[in-house]
Coordinates of C-alpha atoms and ligand atoms in Angstrom, one line a residue:
M275 CA -131.9 -155.6 13.4
I276 CA -132.4 -152.3 10.8
Y277 CA -134.0 -149.7 12.8
D278 CA -134.3 -146.5 11.0
V279 CA -134.4 -144.6 14.4
V280 CA -132.3 -145.4 17.6
I281 CA -132.8 -143.9 20.7
I282 CA -130.7 -143.6 23.3
G283 CA -132.6 -143.1 26.7
A284 CA -135.9 -143.7 27.8
G285 CA -136.0 -140.6 29.8
A286 CA -138.4 -137.0 29.0
A287 CA -136.8 -136.3 25.8
G288 CA -136.4 -139.7 24.2
L289 CA -139.6 -140.8 24.6
M290 CA -141.1 -137.6 23.2
C291 CA -139.0 -137.9 20.3
A292 CA -139.7 -142.0 19.9
A293 CA -143.6 -141.5 19.7
Q294 CA -143.0 -138.3 17.0
A295 CA -140.9 -140.4 14.8
G296 CA -143.2 -143.4 15.5
Y297 CA -146.0 -141.5 14.0
T298 CA -143.8 -140.5 11.0
G299 CA -144.0 -144.1 9.6
K300 CA -140.4 -144.9 10.6
R301 CA -139.4 -147.9 12.9
V302 CA -138.2 -146.7 16.1
L303 CA -136.4 -148.6 18.8
V304 CA -135.4 -147.0 22.2
L305 CA -132.9 -148.2 24.0
D306 CA -131.9 -147.7 28.2
H307 CA -129.8 -149.4 30.6
A308 CA -132.3 -148.8 33.3
N309 CA -135.2 -151.8 34.1
K310 CA -138.1 -148.6 34.1
A311 CA -138.3 -145.6 31.2
G312 CA -139.1 -142.3 33.1
K313 CA -137.3 -142.8 36.5
K314 CA -136.5 -139.2 36.4
I315 CA -139.9 -138.0 35.9
L316 CA -141.4 -140.3 38.0
M317 CA -139.3 -138.9 41.2
S318 CA -139.5 -134.9 39.9
G319 CA -141.8 -132.4 41.4
G320 CA -141.6 -134.3 44.4
G321 CA -143.6 -137.4 42.7
R322 CA -145.5 -134.7 41.2
C323 CA -143.6 -133.5 38.3
N324 CA -143.8 -129.9 37.4
F325 CA -144.0 -130.9 33.7
T326 CA -144.3 -127.5 32.1
N327 CA -144.3 -123.8 32.9
L328 CA -146.9 -121.5 31.2
G329 CA -144.5 -118.8 30.8
T330 CA -141.5 -120.6 29.4
T331 CA -139.7 -118.0 27.3
P332 CA -135.8 -118.3 25.7
Q333 CA -134.7 -116.1 29.2
H334 CA -135.7 -119.0 31.5
F335 CA -132.5 -121.1 29.9
Y336 CA -128.5 -121.3 30.6
S337 CA -126.7 -121.5 27.8
A338 CA -123.3 -120.9 25.8
N339 CA -125.4 -119.7 23.3
P340 CA -128.6 -118.3 24.3
Y341 CA -130.4 -118.2 20.8
F342 CA -129.9 -121.7 20.2
C343 CA -133.4 -123.0 22.4
I344 CA -135.6 -120.7 20.4
S345 CA -136.5 -122.5 17.5
A346 CA -137.3 -125.8 19.3
L347 CA -139.3 -123.7 21.8
K348 CA -141.5 -121.7 19.8
R349 CA -142.4 -124.6 17.6
Y350 CA -143.8 -127.0 20.9
R351 CA -145.1 -124.6 23.5
P352 CA -146.2 -125.7 27.0
E353 CA -149.9 -125.4 25.6
H354 CA -149.1 -128.0 23.2
F355 CA -147.8 -130.4 26.3
V356 CA -151.0 -129.2 27.9
E357 CA -153.1 -130.5 25.3
L358 CA -151.3 -133.6 25.0
V359 CA -152.0 -134.3 28.9
E360 CA -155.6 -133.4 28.7
R361 CA -156.0 -135.6 25.6
H362 CA -154.8 -138.6 28.3
G363 CA -156.7 -137.7 31.2
V364 CA -154.2 -136.2 33.0
E365 CA -155.7 -134.0 35.9
Y366 CA -152.9 -131.1 36.9
V367 CA -152.8 -128.2 39.4
E368 CA -151.1 -124.7 38.7
K369 CA -148.9 -124.5 42.1
T370 CA -147.4 -121.2 42.1
P371 CA -148.3 -119.3 38.6
G372 CA -147.0 -120.8 35.3
Q373 CA -146.1 -124.1 37.1
L374 CA -148.3 -126.9 36.4
F375 CA -148.1 -130.5 38.3
C376 CA -149.5 -133.6 38.0
A377 CA -152.6 -133.4 40.9
T378 CA -151.9 -137.1 41.3
S379 CA -149.1 -138.9 40.6
A380 CA -145.9 -138.3 38.1
K381 CA -146.8 -141.9 36.6
E382 CA -149.4 -140.1 34.6
I383 CA -146.8 -138.7 32.5
V384 CA -144.7 -141.7 31.8
R385 CA -148.1 -143.1 31.3
T386 CA -148.8 -140.6 28.7
L387 CA -145.7 -140.9 26.9
L388 CA -145.4 -144.7 27.1
T389 CA -148.9 -144.8 25.4
E390 CA -148.1 -142.0 22.5
C391 CA -145.1 -144.6 22.2
E392 CA -147.7 -147.5 22.0
W393 CA -149.9 -145.9 19.4
A394 CA -146.7 -144.9 17.6
G395 CA -145.5 -148.1 17.1
V396 CA -142.3 -147.7 19.4
E397 CA -140.2 -150.6 20.8
I398 CA -138.8 -149.8 24.4
A399 CA -135.8 -152.2 25.0
L400 CA -135.0 -151.4 28.6
S401 CA -132.4 -153.1 30.8
T402 CA -130.3 -152.8 27.9
H403 CA -125.9 -151.6 27.4
I404 CA -124.7 -149.4 24.7
N405 CA -121.3 -150.4 24.2
R406 CA -120.5 -148.5 21.2
V407 CA -122.0 -146.1 18.7
E408 CA -120.5 -145.9 15.4
Q409 CA -120.5 -144.3 11.8
K410 CA -120.9 -147.2 9.1
G411 CA -121.6 -145.4 5.8
D412 CA -124.6 -142.9 5.7
A413 CA -125.8 -144.8 8.8
M414 CA -124.8 -145.5 12.3
Q415 CA -124.4 -149.2 14.4
L416 CA -124.7 -149.6 17.8
T417 CA -123.5 -152.7 19.5
T418 CA -125.8 -153.1 22.3
S419 CA -126.3 -156.2 25.1
I420 CA -128.8 -157.6 22.7
G421 CA -126.6 -157.5 19.8
T422 CA -125.2 -155.3 17.1
L423 CA -128.4 -152.8 15.7
D424 CA -127.9 -150.7 12.4
A425 CA -129.8 -147.5 12.5
G426 CA -130.8 -144.6 9.8
V427 CA -130.2 -142.3 12.7
V428 CA -129.2 -142.2 16.2
V429 CA -130.7 -140.3 18.9
V430 CA -128.5 -139.3 21.6
A431 CA -130.8 -138.7 24.8
S432 CA -129.0 -140.0 27.4
G433 CA -129.5 -136.7 29.9
G434 CA -127.3 -135.5 32.1
L435 CA -125.2 -136.3 35.3
S436 CA -127.8 -135.7 38.2
I437 CA -128.2 -138.1 40.4
P438 CA -126.4 -141.1 39.4
T439 CA -128.2 -143.8 41.6
M440 CA -131.1 -143.2 39.4
G441 CA -129.4 -143.9 36.1
A442 CA -127.6 -141.0 35.0
T443 CA -124.2 -141.8 33.3
G444 CA -122.1 -139.7 30.6
L445 CA -122.4 -141.3 27.9
G446 CA -123.8 -139.1 25.8
Y447 CA -121.1 -137.1 26.6
D448 CA -118.6 -139.9 25.5
I449 CA -120.4 -140.4 22.2
A450 CA -119.8 -136.6 21.4
R451 CA -116.5 -136.6 22.2
Q452 CA -116.1 -139.6 20.1
F453 CA -117.3 -137.9 17.3
G454 CA -115.0 -135.0 17.8
L455 CA -117.7 -132.6 19.1
E456 CA -117.1 -129.6 21.8
V457 CA -118.6 -130.7 25.4
F458 CA -118.8 -128.0 27.9
D459 CA -117.7 -128.5 31.5
T460 CA -120.5 -130.2 33.3
R461 CA -121.2 -129.1 37.1
P462 CA -124.2 -129.4 38.9
G463 CA -127.0 -126.8 39.0
L464 CA -130.8 -126.4 41.3
V465 CA -129.0 -128.2 44.1
P466 CA -128.8 -127.2 47.5
F467 CA -126.1 -125.8 49.7
T468 CA -123.6 -127.5 52.0
L469 CA -122.1 -125.1 54.8
S470 CA -119.0 -125.2 56.7
D471 CA -119.2 -126.3 60.0
T472 CA -119.9 -123.0 62.6
W473 CA -123.2 -122.2 59.6
K474 CA -123.6 -125.8 59.1
A475 CA -124.7 -126.1 62.6
R476 CA -126.6 -122.9 62.9
A477 CA -128.3 -124.0 59.6
A478 CA -129.3 -127.4 61.2
E479 CA -130.7 -125.6 64.5
L480 CA -133.5 -123.9 61.9
S481 CA -134.1 -127.2 59.8
G482 CA -137.5 -127.0 58.4
L483 CA -138.0 -123.3 58.6
S484 CA -138.7 -121.7 55.6
V485 CA -138.8 -117.8 55.0
P486 CA -139.1 -115.6 51.4
V487 CA -136.0 -114.2 50.3
T488 CA -134.0 -112.5 47.7
A489 CA -130.9 -114.7 46.6
S490 CA -128.1 -113.3 44.4
A491 CA -125.0 -114.5 43.2
G492 CA -122.9 -112.7 40.2
H493 CA -125.5 -110.5 38.3
R494 CA -128.9 -112.7 38.7
R495 CA -131.5 -112.3 41.4
F496 CA -134.2 -115.0 42.4
V497 CA -136.7 -114.1 44.7
D498 CA -138.3 -117.4 46.1
P499 CA -138.3 -119.2 49.7
L500 CA -134.9 -119.6 51.1
L501 CA -135.2 -123.5 53.8
F502 CA -132.6 -123.9 56.2
T503 CA -131.9 -128.0 56.4
H504 CA -129.9 -130.3 58.1
R505 CA -126.8 -129.6 55.9
G506 CA -127.1 -126.3 54.8
L507 CA -129.8 -124.0 52.5
S508 CA -132.3 -125.0 50.5
G509 CA -135.4 -124.2 48.9
P510 CA -136.3 -122.3 45.8
A511 CA -134.3 -119.5 45.9
M512 CA -131.1 -121.2 46.7
L513 CA -131.6 -124.0 44.0
Q514 CA -132.0 -121.0 41.6
V515 CA -129.1 -119.5 43.1
S516 CA -127.1 -122.7 42.9
S517 CA -127.1 -122.7 39.2
V518 CA -125.3 -119.3 38.8
W519 CA -122.8 -119.9 41.5
Q520 CA -119.1 -120.1 41.3
P521 CA -117.0 -122.0 44.2
G522 CA -115.9 -119.6 46.4
E523 CA -118.4 -117.2 46.1
S524 CA -120.5 -115.2 48.7
L525 CA -124.1 -115.5 48.3
T526 CA -126.2 -112.1 49.3
I527 CA -129.3 -113.1 50.7
D528 CA -132.2 -110.3 51.6
L529 CA -133.9 -111.6 54.3
L530 CA -136.2 -108.6 54.3
P531 CA -137.3 -108.3 50.1
D532 CA -139.5 -106.0 50.9
E533 CA -138.4 -103.9 53.2
H534 CA -135.6 -101.3 53.3
A535 CA -133.9 -102.3 56.6
A536 CA -132.1 -98.8 57.3
E537 CA -134.7 -96.4 56.8
S538 CA -137.4 -98.4 58.7
L539 CA -135.1 -99.2 62.3
R540 CA -133.9 -95.3 62.3
Q541 CA -137.9 -94.7 61.7
A542 CA -138.7 -97.4 64.5
R543 CA -135.9 -95.8 66.9
E544 CA -137.5 -92.6 66.3
S545 CA -141.3 -93.2 66.9
T546 CA -140.5 -96.2 69.4
P547 CA -137.4 -95.3 70.9
K548 CA -137.9 -97.6 74.1
R549 CA -138.5 -100.8 71.8
Q550 CA -136.1 -103.3 71.8
L551 CA -133.8 -104.5 68.7
S552 CA -135.1 -108.2 69.3
T553 CA -138.9 -107.0 69.3
W554 CA -138.4 -105.2 65.9
L555 CA -136.5 -108.7 64.6
G556 CA -139.6 -110.5 66.0
E557 CA -141.9 -108.4 64.4
R558 CA -140.3 -109.4 61.0
F559 CA -139.1 -113.2 61.3
P560 CA -140.4 -116.4 62.7
K561 CA -140.0 -116.6 66.4
R562 CA -136.8 -119.2 65.5
L563 CA -134.9 -117.4 63.2
A564 CA -135.5 -114.2 64.9
Q565 CA -133.8 -115.6 68.0
A566 CA -131.1 -117.4 66.5
L567 CA -130.3 -114.1 64.4
M568 CA -129.6 -112.6 68.2
E569 CA -127.7 -115.4 69.5
W570 CA -125.2 -115.3 65.9
Y571 CA -124.3 -111.9 66.3
P572 CA -124.8 -111.3 70.4
E573 CA -121.7 -108.3 70.1
Q574 CA -124.5 -106.7 68.9
N575 CA -126.7 -107.4 71.5
P576 CA -129.9 -107.0 70.3
A577 CA -132.4 -107.2 73.8
R578 CA -131.1 -103.3 74.1
P579 CA -133.7 -100.4 73.4
L580 CA -133.4 -99.0 70.2
A581 CA -132.2 -95.9 71.0
Q582 CA -129.1 -97.0 72.7
Y583 CA -128.1 -97.9 69.2
A584 CA -126.0 -95.4 67.0
N585 CA -126.5 -95.1 63.2
A586 CA -123.4 -97.2 62.4
A587 CA -124.9 -100.0 64.6
L588 CA -128.3 -100.0 63.0
D589 CA -126.8 -99.6 59.6
E590 CA -124.8 -102.9 60.3
W591 CA -127.8 -104.8 61.2
A592 CA -129.6 -103.3 58.0
E593 CA -126.7 -104.4 55.5
R594 CA -127.2 -107.9 57.9
L595 CA -130.8 -108.5 57.2
N596 CA -131.0 -106.7 53.6
A597 CA -127.5 -108.1 52.2
W598 CA -126.4 -111.2 54.2
Q599 CA -123.3 -112.4 52.8
L600 CA -122.6 -116.1 53.8
K601 CA -120.1 -118.0 51.7
P602 CA -121.4 -121.8 50.9
A603 CA -118.6 -124.3 51.9
G604 CA -120.0 -126.2 48.7
T605 CA -123.1 -128.1 47.2
E606 CA -124.8 -131.3 47.3
G607 CA -123.4 -132.0 44.1
W608 CA -124.4 -135.0 41.7
R609 CA -125.9 -136.8 44.3
T610 CA -129.2 -134.3 44.7
A611 CA -128.3 -131.6 41.8
E612 CA -131.7 -131.7 39.5
V613 CA -129.7 -130.2 36.3
T614 CA -126.4 -130.3 34.8
M615 CA -125.2 -127.4 33.8
G616 CA -123.0 -127.2 30.8
G617 CA -123.1 -130.1 27.9
I618 CA -122.9 -130.5 24.4
N619 CA -121.8 -127.3 22.7
T620 CA -124.9 -126.3 20.5
D621 CA -122.7 -124.7 18.0
V622 CA -122.5 -128.0 16.7
L623 CA -126.0 -128.9 16.1
S624 CA -128.7 -128.2 14.2
S625 CA -131.5 -125.8 16.4
K626 CA -134.2 -126.9 14.0
T627 CA -133.3 -131.0 13.7
F628 CA -130.8 -131.5 16.5
E629 CA -128.4 -133.1 14.3
V630 CA -125.1 -132.7 14.1
K631 CA -123.9 -130.6 11.2
G632 CA -122.2 -132.9 8.5
L633 CA -123.6 -135.9 10.3
P634 CA -127.2 -136.2 10.1
Q635 CA -127.1 -139.5 11.3
L636 CA -126.5 -138.4 14.7
R637 CA -128.7 -136.8 17.1
F638 CA -128.6 -134.9 20.7
I639 CA -131.7 -133.9 22.4
G640 CA -132.7 -133.2 25.5
E641 CA -130.5 -132.0 28.8
V642 CA -127.5 -133.7 27.4
V643 CA -126.9 -130.2 25.5
D644 CA -125.4 -127.3 26.8
V645 CA -129.4 -125.9 27.5
T646 CA -130.4 -125.9 31.3
G647 CA -133.9 -124.2 32.3
E648 CA -134.5 -122.7 35.7
L649 CA -136.7 -124.3 38.4
G650 CA -140.0 -124.4 37.7
G651 CA -141.0 -126.7 34.8
Y652 CA -138.6 -125.0 32.1
N653 CA -136.5 -128.3 32.2
F654 CA -139.1 -130.6 30.8
Q655 CA -140.3 -128.3 28.8
W656 CA -136.8 -128.4 26.8
A657 CA -137.1 -131.9 26.7
W658 CA -140.4 -132.2 25.2
A659 CA -139.5 -129.5 22.6
S660 CA -136.2 -130.7 21.5
G661 CA -137.9 -134.3 21.3
V662 CA -140.2 -133.0 19.1
A663 CA -137.9 -131.2 17.2
C664 CA -136.1 -134.0 16.5
G665 CA -138.3 -136.6 16.4
Q666 CA -140.8 -134.5 13.3
S667 CA -137.8 -134.1 11.2
C668 CA -136.0 -137.5 11.6
Ligands
FDA81 P1 -133.6 -138.0 31.5 O1 -132.7 -138.2 32.3 O2 -134.8 -138.1 31.6 O3 -133.4 -139.2 30.5 C1 -132.3 -139.7 30.6 C2 -132.3 -141.5 30.0 O4 -131.3 -141.8 29.8 C3 -132.6 -142.2 31.3 O5 -133.7 -143.2 31.4 C4 -131.2 -142.7 32.1 O6 -131.4 -143.9 32.3 C5 -131.0 -142.9 30.4 N1 -129.5 -143.3 30.2 C6 -128.4 -142.6 31.1 N2 -127.5 -143.3 30.4 C7 -127.5 -144.1 29.7 C8 -126.4 -145.4 29.5 N3 -125.1 -145.5 30.0 N4 -127.6 -146.4 28.9 C9 -128.7 -146.3 28.4 N5 -129.4 -145.8 28.7 C10 -129.1 -144.5 29.4 N6 -137.7 -130.5 35.9 C11 -138.9 -130.1 35.4 O7 -138.7 -129.3 34.0 N7 -139.8 -130.2 36.1 C12 -139.6 -130.7 37.5 O8 -140.2 -131.1 38.3 C13 -138.0 -131.6 37.9 N8 -138.1 -132.0 39.3 C14 -137.2 -132.9 39.1 C15 -136.1 -133.5 40.2 C16 -135.1 -134.0 40.3 C17 -135.2 -134.7 41.6 C18 -134.7 -134.3 39.1 C19 -133.3 -134.8 39.4 C20 -134.8 -133.4 38.0 C21 -135.9 -132.9 37.8 N9 -135.8 -131.8 36.8 C22 -137.5 -131.1 36.6 C23 -135.1 -132.1 35.8 C24 -135.6 -133.1 34.0 O9 -135.6 -134.6 35.1 C25 -134.6 -133.2 33.6 O10 -134.4 -132.1 33.2 C26 -135.1 -134.3 32.4 O11 -135.4 -135.6 32.6 C27 -134.0 -134.2 30.8 O12 -135.0 -135.1 30.3 P2 -133.9 -136.4 29.8 O13 -134.7 -137.2 28.3 O14 -133.0 -135.3 28.9 O15 -133.2 -136.8 30.3

């Protein structure tokens, strides 16, 4: 069978690319080994899919080449995707500023993409295994479980490695290496942290509690909620900081991001010397966390009146509150990570068409490429934008 374009991966980028290529009159086939299209879309955003972020800029992406994403993001902007979902009658809500979620279900996004593919005459073959991808003269040939397929162009949109139970594989990286392309080391991003024994037990006791914090690692800071869980630390602040955290490194967590604790504590000691430190903590944190802090640091005995604290002891508490140092044991890994950091070196790709320089019959789009967004709808915006740029130029 001969196709103009064969796309590997019926996920976010693959379906978007397929519809765009189909609208240009090309014969397009999408292959996926999963039994359903868009599985990650369905599970995203807690089942409501945070499908874009109105504030998307290239600064919201990690990549060894921060300029690579600019062209595609400029060409296909969040408003374009909003216009698409509105045309398909998808209702949505802006949960936090800029972050758009489906009002009902992520199924609406998959329905939109599949309808677009249908209108564009795209064929989709699910539960199909790809054994080999080769160059045959000016074209490409795929050996698959549905037979040998000839294609003018092969677009690899097989995504990253996160959540293998949802169908994630390293096929895209293998194809890239087969064609001599560099693949940067991959690691899980937007992933909860695990803690070692003592801290794991402490976090488990607070499981379900969420507090606003500023979390930092390296040179990056994120102002978002932290969530204590049975296994460690999660919530937007932890997911965000996990993408920049290096194993072995400590996190710095500001539990009082709007307050200079050293100043506040000294002022409180002066104005209300009989007030106990535990009362002061209780006014700032949920009861469970205030109590936990007192138990975690008993040597500082927070039941004492503030007047009994010397400057050094108050400063120690302030440091703990404004710059709590915590060394995670690790992360939950690919099992729960939302994204893959690293991937195919973008230097070998055209930022306009996503074709491999010197081999225009082969293209890579979406998460398999070394472009990874922060939390908040940026990763889907990248999938849509890279899919459109590639699909329209196939
Ligand atoms: P995607 O993973 O969507 O698609 C890849 C496709 O390739 C899959 O259908 C897969 O089955 C197929 N495939 C893989 N290996 C194959 C093989 N060997 N043979 C054939 N087919 C193969 N982002 C965001 O912006 N907002 C959000 O709310 C969320 N939420 C979220 C929650 C969770 C739990 C996860 C895991 C991820 C998110 N994300 C997100 C990230 C987002 O899902 C992700 O960045 C995009 O789906 C990437 O789109 P791609 O098309 O590149 O890969």
